Amino acid sequence: MESIDELLRRAEAAHGHLCAGQILGVRMALLGLERLGITDPRGADRKRLVTYVEIDRCATDAIGLVTGCRLGKRALKFRDWGKMAATFVDLASGRGIRIVALDGSRMLASRLYPHLETESRQQMQAYRDLSDNELFREQWVRVAVGPAELPGYKAERVVCPRCGESVNFGRLAEVDGERFCLSCARPELRYWEPDKSEL
Ligand SMILES: [Zn+2]
Ligand SMILES: [Zn+2]
């Protein structure tokens, strides 16, 4: 594994800036990998790891960078729970470690580094200096990653009879005995609606 400084340099380049979230995300991912005994997540161990992230903030980019888990490889899973937390799952054993960043470290940061001018600088220093214990809470968990959720899984594509769009791996829902894509089956859950001004 690269040093934390090397990882932070790469995180900064990928994310666009160095911030408290990058440092926290790098630390969180390194701890998760260490607990799972994964030493080469982007090389020899790249097929062993799936990561669930629970927030769409800066730290998420750093977690993806360190673990090598990406949305496009089906190895990064996003659960929009608004929590600074992530679960690192070893597919070889089915065991996962869920790590939550403790809010207390923010308070600690301003107490420890009052001489640093901004809250962000105080946090960046704290996220470098504090121990894993002070920064995180961890819990061993089991995660059932279904076949269609696994990186590399392949299965048939089905055409939705209502919209005509193709859908991967059974992401369909039944309505009145017919199977439709999720958007057609549950239009109330769509994130989009037709733009009527374009009609
Ligand atoms: Zn950032
Ligand atoms: Zn459809």
Short mmCIF file of N, CA and C in Angstrom, two decimals, residues 38-132:
data_model
loop_
_atom_site.label_atom_id
_atom_site.label_comp_id
_atom_site.label_asym_id
_atom_site.label_seq_id
_atom_site.Cartn_x
_atom_site.Cartn_y
_atom_site.Cartn_z
N ILE A 38 -6.58 -6.72 3.56
CA ILE A 38 -6.41 -6.51 2.12
C ILE A 38 -5.29 -5.50 1.92
N THR A 39 -4.23 -5.95 1.24
CA THR A 39 -3.04 -5.10 1.13
C THR A 39 -2.85 -4.53 -0.28
N ASP A 40 -3.51 -5.14 -1.26
CA ASP A 40 -3.31 -4.69 -2.64
C ASP A 40 -4.66 -4.55 -3.34
N PRO A 41 -5.49 -3.58 -2.87
CA PRO A 41 -6.89 -3.52 -3.33
C PRO A 41 -7.03 -3.20 -4.82
N ARG A 42 -6.03 -2.55 -5.41
CA ARG A 42 -6.16 -2.20 -6.82
C ARG A 42 -5.36 -3.15 -7.70
N GLY A 43 -4.75 -4.17 -7.07
CA GLY A 43 -3.98 -5.15 -7.82
C GLY A 43 -4.48 -6.56 -7.54
N ALA A 44 -3.66 -7.32 -6.82
CA ALA A 44 -3.97 -8.74 -6.57
C ALA A 44 -5.32 -8.95 -5.88
N ASP A 45 -5.70 -8.00 -5.00
CA ASP A 45 -6.95 -8.19 -4.22
C ASP A 45 -8.16 -7.51 -4.86
N ARG A 46 -8.03 -7.06 -6.12
CA ARG A 46 -9.07 -6.17 -6.66
C ARG A 46 -10.43 -6.85 -6.81
N LYS A 47 -10.46 -8.17 -6.86
CA LYS A 47 -11.76 -8.84 -7.01
C LYS A 47 -12.35 -9.26 -5.68
N ARG A 48 -11.64 -8.92 -4.61
CA ARG A 48 -12.11 -9.36 -3.29
C ARG A 48 -13.00 -8.34 -2.60
N LEU A 49 -12.98 -7.10 -3.10
CA LEU A 49 -13.54 -6.01 -2.30
C LEU A 49 -14.73 -5.33 -2.96
N VAL A 50 -15.78 -5.12 -2.14
CA VAL A 50 -16.90 -4.25 -2.53
C VAL A 50 -17.08 -3.25 -1.40
N THR A 51 -17.33 -1.99 -1.74
CA THR A 51 -17.46 -0.95 -0.72
C THR A 51 -18.81 -0.26 -0.84
N TYR A 52 -19.50 -0.15 0.29
CA TYR A 52 -20.75 0.61 0.36
C TYR A 52 -20.45 1.95 1.01
N VAL A 53 -20.84 3.03 0.36
CA VAL A 53 -20.69 4.36 0.98
C VAL A 53 -22.08 4.92 1.29
N GLU A 54 -22.17 5.67 2.38
CA GLU A 54 -23.49 6.14 2.84
C GLU A 54 -23.64 7.66 2.72
N ILE A 55 -22.69 8.30 2.00
CA ILE A 55 -22.79 9.75 1.84
C ILE A 55 -22.18 10.14 0.50
N ASP A 56 -22.69 11.22 -0.07
CA ASP A 56 -22.15 11.70 -1.35
C ASP A 56 -21.38 13.00 -1.12
N ARG A 57 -20.37 12.92 -0.26
CA ARG A 57 -19.54 14.09 0.02
C ARG A 57 -18.09 13.77 -0.36
N CYS A 58 -17.22 14.74 -0.07
CA CYS A 58 -15.80 14.65 -0.47
C CYS A 58 -15.17 13.30 -0.14
N ALA A 59 -15.42 12.79 1.07
CA ALA A 59 -14.75 11.58 1.53
C ALA A 59 -15.02 10.40 0.60
N THR A 60 -16.18 10.40 -0.02
CA THR A 60 -16.55 9.29 -0.91
C THR A 60 -15.55 9.15 -2.07
N ASP A 61 -15.10 10.27 -2.62
CA ASP A 61 -14.10 10.21 -3.70
C ASP A 61 -12.81 9.55 -3.22
N ALA A 62 -12.40 9.93 -2.02
CA ALA A 62 -11.15 9.38 -1.49
C ALA A 62 -11.28 7.88 -1.21
N ILE A 63 -12.43 7.47 -0.74
CA ILE A 63 -12.66 6.05 -0.45
C ILE A 63 -12.59 5.25 -1.76
N GLY A 64 -13.19 5.80 -2.82
CA GLY A 64 -13.11 5.12 -4.11
C GLY A 64 -11.68 5.03 -4.62
N LEU A 65 -10.93 6.09 -4.40
CA LEU A 65 -9.55 6.12 -4.88
C LEU A 65 -8.68 5.08 -4.17
N VAL A 66 -8.78 5.03 -2.86
CA VAL A 66 -7.92 4.12 -2.09
C VAL A 66 -8.31 2.66 -2.33
N THR A 67 -9.61 2.39 -2.35
CA THR A 67 -10.05 1.00 -2.48
C THR A 67 -10.03 0.51 -3.92
N GLY A 68 -10.06 1.46 -4.88
CA GLY A 68 -10.18 1.06 -6.28
C GLY A 68 -11.61 0.65 -6.64
N CYS A 69 -12.54 0.76 -5.67
CA CYS A 69 -13.94 0.41 -5.94
C CYS A 69 -14.60 1.57 -6.66
N ARG A 70 -15.19 1.27 -7.81
CA ARG A 70 -15.83 2.33 -8.58
C ARG A 70 -17.23 1.90 -9.00
N LEU A 71 -18.09 2.89 -9.16
CA LEU A 71 -19.47 2.64 -9.60
C LEU A 71 -19.48 1.86 -10.91
N GLY A 72 -18.59 2.25 -11.82
CA GLY A 72 -18.56 1.63 -13.14
C GLY A 72 -18.05 0.21 -13.13
N LYS A 73 -17.51 -0.23 -11.99
CA LYS A 73 -17.07 -1.62 -11.88
C LYS A 73 -18.03 -2.42 -11.00
N ARG A 74 -19.10 -1.78 -10.62
CA ARG A 74 -20.12 -2.36 -9.73
C ARG A 74 -19.54 -2.72 -8.37
N ALA A 75 -18.40 -2.14 -8.04
CA ALA A 75 -17.75 -2.45 -6.77
C ALA A 75 -17.99 -1.36 -5.73
N LEU A 76 -18.53 -0.22 -6.17
CA LEU A 76 -18.85 0.85 -5.23
C LEU A 76 -20.37 0.99 -5.18
N LYS A 77 -20.93 0.83 -3.99
CA LYS A 77 -22.39 0.90 -3.83
C LYS A 77 -22.73 2.15 -3.04
N PHE A 78 -23.70 2.90 -3.52
CA PHE A 78 -24.10 4.13 -2.84
C PHE A 78 -25.45 3.93 -2.16
N ARG A 79 -25.48 4.12 -0.86
CA ARG A 79 -26.74 4.15 -0.11
C ARG A 79 -26.88 5.58 0.42
N ASP A 80 -27.90 6.28 -0.04
CA ASP A 80 -28.02 7.71 0.24
C ASP A 80 -28.61 7.92 1.63
N TRP A 81 -27.83 7.65 2.65
CA TRP A 81 -28.30 7.72 4.03
C TRP A 81 -27.78 8.96 4.75
N GLY A 82 -26.95 9.76 4.07
CA GLY A 82 -26.47 10.99 4.67
C GLY A 82 -25.57 10.79 5.87
N LYS A 83 -24.92 9.62 5.95
CA LYS A 83 -24.03 9.36 7.09
C LYS A 83 -22.59 9.27 6.61
N MET A 84 -21.67 9.83 7.40
CA MET A 84 -20.26 9.71 7.06
C MET A 84 -19.81 8.31 7.49
N ALA A 85 -20.16 7.33 6.67
CA ALA A 85 -19.92 5.93 7.01
C ALA A 85 -19.70 5.13 5.74
N ALA A 86 -18.95 4.04 5.88
CA ALA A 86 -18.73 3.14 4.75
C ALA A 86 -18.53 1.74 5.28
N THR A 87 -18.91 0.77 4.46
CA THR A 87 -18.71 -0.64 4.81
C THR A 87 -17.85 -1.29 3.75
N PHE A 88 -16.77 -1.92 4.20
CA PHE A 88 -15.82 -2.57 3.31
C PHE A 88 -16.07 -4.07 3.41
N VAL A 89 -16.40 -4.71 2.30
CA VAL A 89 -16.82 -6.11 2.33
C VAL A 89 -15.79 -6.97 1.61
N ASP A 90 -15.33 -8.00 2.30
CA ASP A 90 -14.43 -8.97 1.71
C ASP A 90 -15.27 -10.09 1.10
N LEU A 91 -15.36 -10.11 -0.23
CA LEU A 91 -16.22 -11.09 -0.89
C LEU A 91 -15.74 -12.52 -0.65
N ALA A 92 -14.45 -12.68 -0.37
CA ALA A 92 -13.91 -14.01 -0.15
C ALA A 92 -14.48 -14.64 1.12
N SER A 93 -14.76 -13.82 2.12
CA SER A 93 -15.23 -14.36 3.40
C SER A 93 -16.67 -13.96 3.72
N GLY A 94 -17.19 -12.96 3.02
CA GLY A 94 -18.53 -12.45 3.34
C GLY A 94 -18.55 -11.51 4.54
N ARG A 95 -17.37 -11.29 5.11
CA ARG A 95 -17.32 -10.40 6.27
C ARG A 95 -17.11 -8.96 5.84
N GLY A 96 -17.71 -8.05 6.59
CA GLY A 96 -17.53 -6.65 6.28
C GLY A 96 -17.23 -5.87 7.55
N ILE A 97 -16.56 -4.75 7.37
CA ILE A 97 -16.32 -3.86 8.50
C ILE A 97 -16.98 -2.53 8.16
N ARG A 98 -17.93 -2.12 9.03
CA ARG A 98 -18.61 -0.84 8.83
C ARG A 98 -17.95 0.20 9.72
N ILE A 99 -17.53 1.29 9.12
CA ILE A 99 -16.78 2.31 9.84
C ILE A 99 -17.53 3.64 9.77
N VAL A 100 -17.75 4.24 10.92
CA VAL A 100 -18.48 5.51 11.01
C VAL A 100 -17.53 6.57 11.55
N ALA A 101 -17.49 7.73 10.90
CA ALA A 101 -16.68 8.84 11.41
C ALA A 101 -17.42 9.50 12.57
N LEU A 102 -16.72 9.70 13.66
CA LEU A 102 -17.33 10.28 14.87
C LEU A 102 -17.38 11.79 14.77
N ASP A 103 -18.55 12.36 15.12
CA ASP A 103 -18.69 13.81 15.08
C ASP A 103 -17.80 14.51 16.10
N GLY A 104 -17.48 13.80 17.19
CA GLY A 104 -16.70 14.39 18.27
C GLY A 104 -15.34 14.91 17.82
N SER A 105 -14.80 14.32 16.72
CA SER A 105 -13.47 14.73 16.28
C SER A 105 -13.47 16.18 15.78
N ARG A 106 -14.63 16.68 15.33
CA ARG A 106 -14.71 18.08 14.90
C ARG A 106 -14.50 19.02 16.10
N MET A 107 -15.18 18.68 17.20
CA MET A 107 -15.03 19.49 18.42
C MET A 107 -13.59 19.43 18.92
N LEU A 108 -13.07 18.21 18.91
CA LEU A 108 -11.70 18.00 19.35
C LEU A 108 -10.74 18.85 18.52
N ALA A 109 -11.01 18.94 17.22
CA ALA A 109 -10.13 19.67 16.30
C ALA A 109 -10.00 21.14 16.72
N SER A 110 -11.12 21.76 17.08
CA SER A 110 -11.03 23.19 17.43
C SER A 110 -10.37 23.37 18.79
N ARG A 111 -10.50 22.36 19.66
CA ARG A 111 -9.83 22.46 20.96
C ARG A 111 -8.32 22.23 20.84
N LEU A 112 -7.95 21.29 19.96
CA LEU A 112 -6.54 20.92 19.83
C LEU A 112 -5.72 21.94 19.05
N TYR A 113 -6.35 22.56 18.05
CA TYR A 113 -5.58 23.42 17.15
C TYR A 113 -6.19 24.82 17.05
N PRO A 114 -6.38 25.51 18.18
CA PRO A 114 -7.01 26.84 18.15
C PRO A 114 -6.16 27.84 17.35
N HIS A 115 -4.84 27.56 17.20
CA HIS A 115 -3.96 28.50 16.50
C HIS A 115 -4.16 28.45 14.98
N LEU A 116 -4.79 27.38 14.49
CA LEU A 116 -5.03 27.32 13.04
C LEU A 116 -6.26 28.16 12.72
N GLU A 117 -6.14 28.95 11.64
CA GLU A 117 -7.13 30.03 11.47
C GLU A 117 -8.53 29.57 11.08
N THR A 118 -8.64 28.53 10.26
CA THR A 118 -10.00 28.15 9.84
C THR A 118 -10.37 26.78 10.40
N GLU A 119 -11.67 26.57 10.48
CA GLU A 119 -12.20 25.30 10.96
C GLU A 119 -11.72 24.15 10.05
N SER A 120 -11.66 24.46 8.76
CA SER A 120 -11.23 23.44 7.81
C SER A 120 -9.78 23.02 8.06
N ARG A 121 -8.90 24.00 8.34
CA ARG A 121 -7.50 23.67 8.64
C ARG A 121 -7.38 22.87 9.94
N GLN A 122 -8.20 23.25 10.92
CA GLN A 122 -8.20 22.53 12.19
C GLN A 122 -8.61 21.07 11.97
N GLN A 123 -9.64 20.89 11.16
CA GLN A 123 -10.11 19.53 10.90
C GLN A 123 -9.08 18.73 10.12
N MET A 124 -8.45 19.36 9.13
CA MET A 124 -7.46 18.64 8.34
C MET A 124 -6.32 18.15 9.23
N GLN A 125 -5.90 19.02 10.15
CA GLN A 125 -4.81 18.62 11.06
C GLN A 125 -5.27 17.48 11.97
N ALA A 126 -6.49 17.62 12.50
CA ALA A 126 -7.01 16.59 13.41
C ALA A 126 -7.14 15.25 12.69
N TYR A 127 -7.63 15.27 11.46
CA TYR A 127 -7.83 14.01 10.73
C TYR A 127 -6.49 13.36 10.38
N ARG A 128 -5.43 14.14 10.38
CA ARG A 128 -4.10 13.54 10.21
C ARG A 128 -3.58 12.96 11.52
N ASP A 129 -3.80 13.71 12.63
CA ASP A 129 -3.11 13.37 13.87
C ASP A 129 -3.84 12.39 14.78
N LEU A 130 -5.18 12.46 14.80
CA LEU A 130 -5.92 11.67 15.77
C LEU A 130 -5.81 10.18 15.46
N SER A 131 -5.99 9.36 16.50
CA SER A 131 -5.91 7.91 16.31
C SER A 131 -7.21 7.41 15.66
N ASP A 132 -7.15 6.21 15.10
CA ASP A 132 -8.35 5.61 14.51
C ASP A 132 -9.49 5.58 15.53
#
